[in-house]
Amino acid sequence: VGGREGGREGKGDGGLRGKGRRDFPRGGGNIGINIIANITGITPSGPWMMGWIDEKQQHQEEDTRLYGGTVISSSLHRKTATNMAMDMQGGGHIPLLNFMQQPMLHGKQLVGSASTTNLGDVVESSLAPVEAFNSRSSYPPSVSGQHPTSVPVFSVHPSSAITPYAGYPVESGKQTFVQLEPHEAPVPICESQVISGLHHASPPQSSLHRQLHDAVPVSICVPENAAVAAPTKIDGHFAAALDLYNARGYSSALACCNTAHVLQPQRTDILLLMSAIHYQLHNFDQCILHTRQAIALKPDMAEAHSNLANALQKSGQLDLAIVHYRIAIHLKPVFTDAYNNLASALVQKGLTAQAIQCYNLALSIDPTLFVVWNNLGDLWRAQGPSGQQVAEHFYLQAIHHNKQYIPAWSGISELCREMQEYARALPCYKELLKLRAGDVETYFGMGHCYKELKQLGEAEKCYASVLNTHGPSAIALANLAGVYYEQGRLDLAIQTYREAIKLDASFPEVYNNLSNALREAGFLDEAVNCYMTCIRIQCALPLNATVFAELPPMYSAPSVHRLCVVFNNLGGVLKIQGRVQEAISCFQQVRTLQPESPEAHANLASAYKDCGKHDFALIEYRQALTLRPDFPDAFSNYVHSMQCICNWEDREQLFVRLEKVVRYSLASGTLPPVQPFHAMAYPFTEDLALEISKAYADHCKALALRMTVCEGGLWHPPREPLAEMERLKVAFVSSDFGNHPLSHLMGSVFGLMDKSKFEVFCYALSQDDKSEWRGKIQSEVEHFVDVSSWNASDIASQISRDGIHIAVNLNGYTKGAKNEIFALKPAPVQCLYMGFPATAGAEFMPYLITDKIVAPTHLHHCYSEKLALMPDCYFVNDYRQAHMDIANGECSVSRSDVGLPEDKIIFSCSNQLYKYDPETFAAWCKILKRVPNSVLWLLRFPPEGEANVRAEAAKAGISNDRIVFTNVAQKAMHIMRSGLADVFLDTPVCNAHTTGCDVLWSGCPMVTMPLRRMASRVAASLCYAVGCPEMVVDNHTEYEDLAVRLALDHAYRVSLRKKLEEKRLSSPLFDTKKWVTNLEKVFLKMWDIHAQGKDPQTFEV
């Protein structure tokens, strides 16, 4: 759930990755069970009986990837945990299918022969014409953790019935032969309780049915003389009872039998029929009583032993039932029903191999027993992927012997679906509809297959057919809503989920999936409430009970798993809202419920990471990787946490492995586990960094395609030059209008723009933090629109309605972003600026505003965008407006005030620790050795990194007292104290950006070494713009030499400081008004290119 968001300077980062889906903004790159896990596999009898697990979800035991996980997911919209399901991939949903629970078999692994019958041949040649589909030529091996797992479905398949009459001889009299048509037999008593597919049982072939169908005579004694009157009356009652039994009028049949039994209590055929009737009425004790009476009268009556075994099996007396099945077989070696039912009992005992022997013996007697072929198919199918090929063979054999046998068609349909061969499953489902028109389960199965094949229109028709045929149904509505969700019709999905809840207010899966839709639509508070309601329903908690307290015990693994899906989804949304402590509580619940789940530990680690508790995060990440070593998201976030606290243990090997993981993800078309913002500080090539950004841009675009916008698309202003007196409308979109570095830097920009030429809009993606920076921007800009509670499609529609010419993305891949807005293209010209110092890799972001120092010509290949090159420096600041008191010396602070020695050279670096790298730190240690009377002053950000930095310094021979750490301070204090240092040592891989402006405004010299990527060249641009290019070096040797010279050459250092102080009021770097004028030129040039009908192109002003 959730997704991943990159962090920013001065802000935390972290988040959940979503099943499925991964939305921006996301937090520091967590795992989420497919993002949102939507719950699937809902049944009328038990709404928590889930559907299947799809390829995007892990096996139920593995907890599937929750990070947005989606996770439960599917046709009730799952991408939840199991297809998620769970997608418990989500983003996910749960497909709602009408499944019953099915116990798994435990026993020897079975080995079977390859199928000799082709499913396509059976459909085409044995039945009326149906759609052709390709048969499978080979069975690929299953992928660990991704094989389809059927929801436990326990279907009773009656394969043979109790025998009410088995040709018991009557002394003399005229015999009448009665032959019943197929399927006229009553529902059999003997129900083969094996694992089976999702289908209703057709009228089974009972012993009675088969004997009558084969013309076994049913003897009716008719006395030849009038003296024999009693038998005629008894036989009449018996015949009437038999007719009523066959018509399923069991109560009336029992009355007739009772009358016959009173008249002649010694007749075993009457006792047998009575036992059959009691079985059908579930009076198993009476059934046992009458069969035992029949056995007492006729011990060698095999049918009585078989019927007794059936009743004993239903009563839970399996061992005794098996004894009587074997007696029946001993008495009647060709008694195929007894073999079949004995196999059923053996399956219940877990004796799978012996059960298969029984089925095979029955087939050796009669190879046409399609019921037995079908039961074998069910049994093999229950073995999972290893038995699927053999199961298909047996189902096809059953169909070969009875083209109309519904359970076999149902079994083969469900088998193909479980193997994710949805195109092969559909013709089978269509045959089922011919055999049982309007069947709900068949429509559900077809709907799921169409949904997986992305034929969402057909899936919609299937679920609509259920509603049209059978009336309102919570399950059908929920599945239909899942289709709307997949289509991106979120409003309709939300409405339909709510209709399902009206029909069943205690339907937890629907609450989960509704929450997912609300989350995606941007209604986060409602989503949180729905998730909590879902949890309360599952745990039977009072309406207003907290979900973070100790929960009542749960003993069902599926129930625990589904509950974890919802907690994961809830935690992801809470993270998006910044409610990190509550999110941690959610993930702690999951860890308690599923201590062996790697996702549980990874999600909790991500939440810890978000609030800066990297030591706790690393513990959880390590546990996740212990449980699943090949866990890309956990590994990626583990590496990032190590980077954040300067733990460089095995760093080189970790990054080699991480690069392989990223390249594998890119090659396989999956979202890389490394976020673009994190990649900025990694030792990756510019080409790899660009590919990562492109993958995230494609993900944003895919999310946008699911969103509903104005009918006919978003409107754009005409592609023509501005009319006289017409103003250019420019929109700035950001989640950082508040106490954030971006607002510290750009606070005056929006109000300084020329209102006679520009109409400026600010769209705030975050809530009002009541800070002075938010208030300043809101009061000075012409239009300030708080869209923090809006979804991306509504924001894009508003930008379109406002007639914006140029939309500026101030976030990029950073926390709080909604890049889907720009993927919807609400403005004809769109550009990236400031928030994300790297390429977006997005075709919907055609421009990047930068400068020639940051992006020289030989490095243009690092960017997917066309570059708008500003003069001087692209990086704006507001210090001349906001911090003149520091420049005028009105505010000051001493070294002793912040714990620094007065008599030593102070080297400083106030960058966050994640920007450090071993090579640069080794250079710092060399500098300290060359300048003995010096200390290194660092920022304790995050605090957990201090011990690691000191340990690295000790390894280099630097004593502990030469490393001074200080805490984070308020903005003004931070700028003032920056000037206390003698030399600022920049981090080359990812420079000081905002911090660089702070340092230069304070008058402190800096040493920086630009590399190739954008984030590594910003400080060089600052130095050039302030008029001090001498602070820029080309390699580590020059870096060390310049730092040492500034430390030891007092006159040189003083002259450079004086130069910086003078340049504060004259250099382009701090001339905000001039910078705004240049930005206006950039916007006018962009529109001019567009109005001329030209494609975006690189230019400079």
Coordinates of C-alpha atoms in Angstrom, one line a residue, residues 156-164 183-193 201-210 245-246 248 250 275-282 284 307 310 314 337 340-341 371 405:
V156 CA -18.9 -32.4 -1.6
H157 CA -19.0 -34.5 -4.7
P158 CA -21.4 -37.3 -4.3
S159 CA -19.9 -40.1 -6.3
S160 CA -22.0 -42.9 -5.1
A161 CA -25.0 -43.1 -3.0
I162 CA -26.3 -45.3 -0.4
T163 CA -28.2 -48.2 -1.8
P164 CA -31.8 -48.3 -0.7
H183 CA -30.1 -37.8 -13.4
E184 CA -33.5 -39.0 -12.1
A185 CA -31.8 -40.5 -9.1
P186 CA -32.1 -38.8 -5.7
V187 CA -29.2 -36.9 -4.3
P188 CA -27.0 -39.8 -3.1
I189 CA -26.2 -40.5 0.4
C190 CA -22.6 -41.5 -0.1
E191 CA -20.8 -38.2 -0.7
S192 CA -17.2 -38.4 -1.7
Q193 CA -15.5 -35.7 0.4
A201 CA -22.5 -31.3 -8.0
S202 CA -24.8 -32.6 -10.7
P203 CA -27.1 -35.4 -9.7
P204 CA -24.6 -38.2 -8.9
Q205 CA -24.6 -41.8 -10.0
S206 CA -25.7 -43.6 -6.9
S207 CA -25.6 -47.3 -6.5
L208 CA -29.3 -47.4 -6.8
H209 CA -29.2 -45.2 -9.9
R210 CA -26.6 -47.3 -11.6
Y245 CA -37.4 -41.3 -2.6
N246 CA -36.4 -41.0 -6.2
R248 CA -36.6 -36.5 -3.2
Y250 CA -37.9 -38.0 1.7
S275 CA -31.4 -46.1 6.1
A276 CA -31.1 -44.2 2.8
I277 CA -34.0 -41.9 3.6
H278 CA -32.5 -41.1 7.1
Y279 CA -29.2 -40.4 5.5
Q280 CA -30.8 -37.9 3.2
L281 CA -32.6 -36.3 6.1
H282 CA -29.2 -36.2 8.0
F284 CA -27.3 -40.4 10.7
N307 CA -24.5 -47.5 3.6
N310 CA -21.4 -43.7 4.7
K314 CA -20.6 -38.4 8.2
D337 CA -19.3 -47.4 -5.2
N340 CA -15.0 -44.7 -4.4
N341 CA -16.4 -43.9 -1.0
V371 CA -17.3 -39.8 -11.3
Y405 CA -20.8 -34.2 -16.4

